[in-house]
Amino acid sequence: MSRSPKAKVKICGITNWPDARRAIEAGADFLGFNFYAGSPRYIEPAKAWRIVRRMPKRVGAVGVFVDESEGKMAEIARSVGLARLQLHGNESPAVVRRLSRSFFVIKAVRVRKSFRAKQLSRFKDAKALLLDSFDAKQRGGTGKTFDWRAAGRVNGGVKIFLAGGITPENVGAAIRITKPYAVDVCSGVEAKPGKKDAKLLKAFMRAVEKARKEV
C-alpha cells in the first residue's frame, strides 16, 4: 500500500455549494460527486459543474459512478470538468484499463469477510483503489465499517482510499491502523443523506490532523 505520512481526505456525496465550501474550508483534499441515479446523494451533472468550477485547484473533484457505460462516464466527466473517476460497481479490469488512459481511475472494492489482498491485482491499471464495506443493497455510504487490518495487508505501491463507516470518532484509529493514502467519508459527516453537518466536518478534520501527527 502506498502509505502517506499525511493521509488525505475525500468528502463524498457533495450535492450543493454550501456543503462543498464548508468541506473545502475544513481542509478536504477531494470532493466526491455521485452520478449514480439510485443514490440519495445523486447530483445532476450540470449542478456538479456549477460547483466544480468554483472549487480551488488544490481540491480534486471525483465523479462517482456505478456500472455506467464507458461513453457516458467520459461524457459526464468532460462536461463537469473531472479528471478523476471512482468506479463503484462491477466494472471489469478491461474497463478500468481503458478509462485509465484518460482519467485518474479509483476502483472501489467492497470488502467481504473472504477478502484477500491478492484479489486487488485484477485492477492493477487503476491509479488508486478504494476499499469499502460490503453491503448487499447499497453501493457506498452505508455507514458500516470493515476489518481495517485487511487494508493494512495490501502490498506496497498502491494508493488506498479507505472508506466505510468512517466517522470523527474512529477516523484516527483508521489512519493509525492502515496508514492509507486517503480516508473517504460520506455518511459520517452528514445531518442526513446528501446534506453535510458543519460541526461533524470540523470534528472529522480535527481528528484527522491529530492522527497525522501520530503516524
Coordinates of C-alpha atoms in Angstrom, one line a residue:
M1 CA 0.0 0.0 0.0
S2 CA 1.2 3.5 -0.8
R3 CA 1.5 4.8 2.8
S4 CA 1.0 8.5 3.3
P5 CA 2.6 10.4 6.1
K6 CA -0.2 12.8 5.8
A7 CA -3.4 11.0 5.0
K8 CA -5.5 13.0 2.5
V9 CA -9.3 13.4 3.0
K10 CA -12.1 12.9 0.5
I11 CA -15.6 14.1 1.4
C12 CA -18.0 12.2 -0.7
G13 CA -21.7 12.8 -1.6
I14 CA -21.5 16.5 -2.2
T15 CA -24.8 17.8 -3.5
N16 CA -24.7 21.6 -3.0
W17 CA -22.2 24.5 -2.9
P18 CA -22.6 25.4 0.8
D19 CA -21.5 21.9 1.7
A20 CA -18.7 22.0 -0.8
R21 CA -17.5 25.3 0.6
R22 CA -17.6 24.0 4.2
A23 CA -15.6 20.9 3.2
I24 CA -13.0 22.9 1.4
E25 CA -12.7 25.4 4.3
A26 CA -12.3 22.4 6.7
G27 CA -9.4 21.2 4.6
A28 CA -10.7 18.5 2.3
D29 CA -8.3 17.4 -0.5
F30 CA -11.0 15.8 -2.7
L31 CA -14.8 16.2 -3.1
G32 CA -16.9 13.3 -4.5
F33 CA -19.9 13.8 -6.7
N34 CA -22.3 10.9 -7.1
F35 CA -23.7 10.4 -10.6
Y36 CA -25.5 7.1 -9.7
A37 CA -29.2 7.8 -10.0
G38 CA -30.0 5.1 -7.4
S39 CA -28.2 7.1 -4.7
P40 CA -29.9 9.5 -2.3
R41 CA -26.8 11.6 -2.9
Y42 CA -27.2 11.8 -6.7
I43 CA -26.3 15.1 -8.3
E44 CA -27.1 16.2 -11.8
P45 CA -24.0 16.8 -14.0
A46 CA -25.0 20.4 -14.7
K47 CA -25.3 21.2 -10.9
A48 CA -22.0 19.4 -10.2
W49 CA -20.4 21.6 -12.9
R50 CA -21.5 24.8 -11.2
I51 CA -19.9 23.6 -8.0
V52 CA -16.7 22.2 -9.6
R53 CA -16.0 25.5 -11.4
R54 CA -15.9 27.3 -8.1
M55 CA -13.5 24.9 -6.4
P56 CA -9.9 25.9 -5.8
K57 CA -7.4 24.0 -7.9
R58 CA -5.8 22.4 -4.9
V59 CA -9.0 20.4 -4.3
G60 CA -9.7 17.5 -6.6
A61 CA -13.2 16.7 -7.9
V62 CA -14.1 13.0 -8.2
G63 CA -17.0 11.6 -10.2
V64 CA -18.6 8.5 -8.6
F65 CA -20.2 6.0 -11.0
V66 CA -21.9 2.6 -10.6
D67 CA -22.0 0.3 -13.6
E68 CA -22.3 3.2 -16.1
S69 CA -21.3 2.8 -19.7
E70 CA -17.8 4.0 -20.5
G71 CA -19.1 6.5 -23.0
K72 CA -21.5 8.0 -20.5
M73 CA -18.8 8.3 -17.8
A74 CA -16.4 10.0 -20.2
E75 CA -19.1 12.4 -21.4
I76 CA -20.2 13.4 -17.9
A77 CA -16.6 13.7 -16.7
R78 CA -15.7 16.1 -19.6
S79 CA -18.9 18.1 -19.2
V80 CA -18.4 18.6 -15.5
G81 CA -14.6 19.1 -15.7
L82 CA -13.4 16.0 -13.9
A83 CA -10.0 14.4 -14.1
R84 CA -10.8 11.6 -11.6
L85 CA -13.4 8.8 -11.8
Q86 CA -14.4 6.5 -9.0
L87 CA -15.9 3.2 -10.3
H88 CA -18.1 1.8 -7.6
G89 CA -19.8 -1.1 -9.4
N90 CA -18.9 -4.3 -11.1
E91 CA -16.7 -2.7 -13.7
S92 CA -14.2 -5.1 -15.3
P93 CA -10.4 -4.8 -15.3
A94 CA -10.7 -4.0 -19.1
V95 CA -13.0 -1.0 -18.4
V96 CA -10.6 0.2 -15.7
R97 CA -7.7 -0.1 -18.1
R98 CA -9.3 1.8 -20.9
L99 CA -10.6 4.6 -18.8
S100 CA -7.2 4.9 -17.0
R101 CA -5.7 6.1 -20.3
S102 CA -7.6 9.3 -20.0
F103 CA -8.5 9.7 -16.3
F104 CA -7.2 9.1 -12.8
V105 CA -9.3 6.0 -12.0
I106 CA -10.1 5.0 -8.5
K107 CA -11.6 1.5 -8.4
A108 CA -13.8 0.7 -5.4
V109 CA -13.6 -2.8 -4.0
R110 CA -16.2 -3.9 -1.4
V111 CA -14.5 -5.9 1.3
R112 CA -16.2 -9.2 2.3
K113 CA -15.0 -11.5 5.1
S114 CA -13.4 -13.6 2.4
F115 CA -11.3 -10.7 1.2
R116 CA -7.7 -11.3 0.3
A117 CA -5.3 -8.6 -0.8
K118 CA -4.2 -10.5 -3.8
Q119 CA -7.7 -10.1 -5.3
L120 CA -6.8 -6.4 -5.9
S121 CA -4.2 -7.4 -8.6
R122 CA -7.2 -7.6 -11.1
F123 CA -7.3 -3.8 -11.1
K124 CA -3.5 -3.2 -11.5
D125 CA -4.3 -0.5 -14.1
A126 CA -6.3 1.7 -11.6
K127 CA -4.4 4.7 -10.3
A128 CA -5.9 4.0 -6.8
L129 CA -8.1 1.6 -5.0
L130 CA -10.9 2.4 -2.6
L131 CA -11.7 -0.2 0.0
D132 CA -15.3 0.0 1.2
S133 CA -17.6 -2.1 3.3
F134 CA -19.7 -4.7 1.6
D135 CA -23.5 -4.3 1.6
A136 CA -25.9 -6.4 -0.5
K137 CA -28.1 -3.4 -1.4
Q138 CA -26.1 -0.2 -1.1
R139 CA -23.0 1.0 -3.1
G140 CA -21.2 3.1 -0.6
G141 CA -22.5 5.5 2.1
T142 CA -23.6 2.6 4.2
G143 CA -22.2 3.7 7.5
K144 CA -20.7 0.3 8.0
T145 CA -17.1 -0.4 8.8
F146 CA -15.0 -3.5 7.9
D147 CA -11.9 -5.0 9.4
W148 CA -9.3 -2.3 8.7
R149 CA -6.5 -4.8 9.2
A150 CA -7.4 -6.1 5.7
A151 CA -6.4 -2.8 4.2
G152 CA -3.1 -2.9 6.2
R153 CA -2.2 -6.1 4.4
V154 CA -2.3 -4.6 0.9
N155 CA 1.2 -4.7 -0.7
G156 CA 3.2 -1.5 -1.4
G157 CA 2.8 0.7 -4.4
V158 CA -1.0 1.0 -4.4
K159 CA -2.7 4.2 -3.4
I160 CA -5.5 3.2 -1.0
F161 CA -8.6 5.3 -0.2
L162 CA -10.1 3.9 3.0
A163 CA -13.9 4.1 3.2
G164 CA -16.8 2.5 5.0
G165 CA -18.4 3.8 8.2
I166 CA -15.6 6.3 9.0
T167 CA -16.6 9.0 11.5
P168 CA -15.0 11.7 13.6
E169 CA -14.8 9.2 16.4
N170 CA -13.0 6.4 14.5
V171 CA -11.0 8.1 11.7
G172 CA -8.0 8.5 14.0
A173 CA -7.9 4.7 14.6
A174 CA -8.4 4.1 10.9
I175 CA -5.4 6.2 9.9
R176 CA -3.2 4.7 12.6
I177 CA -4.0 1.1 11.7
T178 CA -3.9 1.3 7.9
K179 CA -1.8 4.5 7.1
P180 CA -3.8 5.0 3.9
Y181 CA -3.2 7.4 1.1
A182 CA -6.6 8.9 1.9
V183 CA -9.7 8.4 4.0
D184 CA -13.1 8.7 2.4
V185 CA -16.1 9.9 4.4
C186 CA -19.7 10.3 3.5
S187 CA -22.5 9.4 5.9
G188 CA -20.1 10.0 8.9
V189 CA -20.3 13.8 8.4
E190 CA -23.9 14.1 7.4
A191 CA -27.0 15.5 9.0
K192 CA -29.0 13.4 6.5
P193 CA -28.2 11.8 3.1
G194 CA -26.9 14.5 0.8
K195 CA -26.6 17.2 3.5
K196 CA -23.4 17.6 5.4
D197 CA -23.1 18.7 9.0
A198 CA -20.7 21.6 9.6
K199 CA -19.8 20.6 13.1
L200 CA -19.1 17.0 12.1
L201 CA -17.0 18.1 9.2
K202 CA -14.8 20.2 11.6
A203 CA -14.7 17.4 14.2
F204 CA -13.6 15.0 11.4
M205 CA -10.8 17.2 10.2
R206 CA -9.6 17.8 13.8
A207 CA -9.4 14.1 14.3
V208 CA -7.5 13.6 11.0
E209 CA -5.0 16.3 11.9
K210 CA -4.4 14.7 15.3
A211 CA -3.8 11.3 13.7
R212 CA -1.5 12.7 11.1
K213 CA 0.8 13.8 13.9
E214 CA 0.8 10.3 15.4
V215 CA 1.8 8.2 12.4

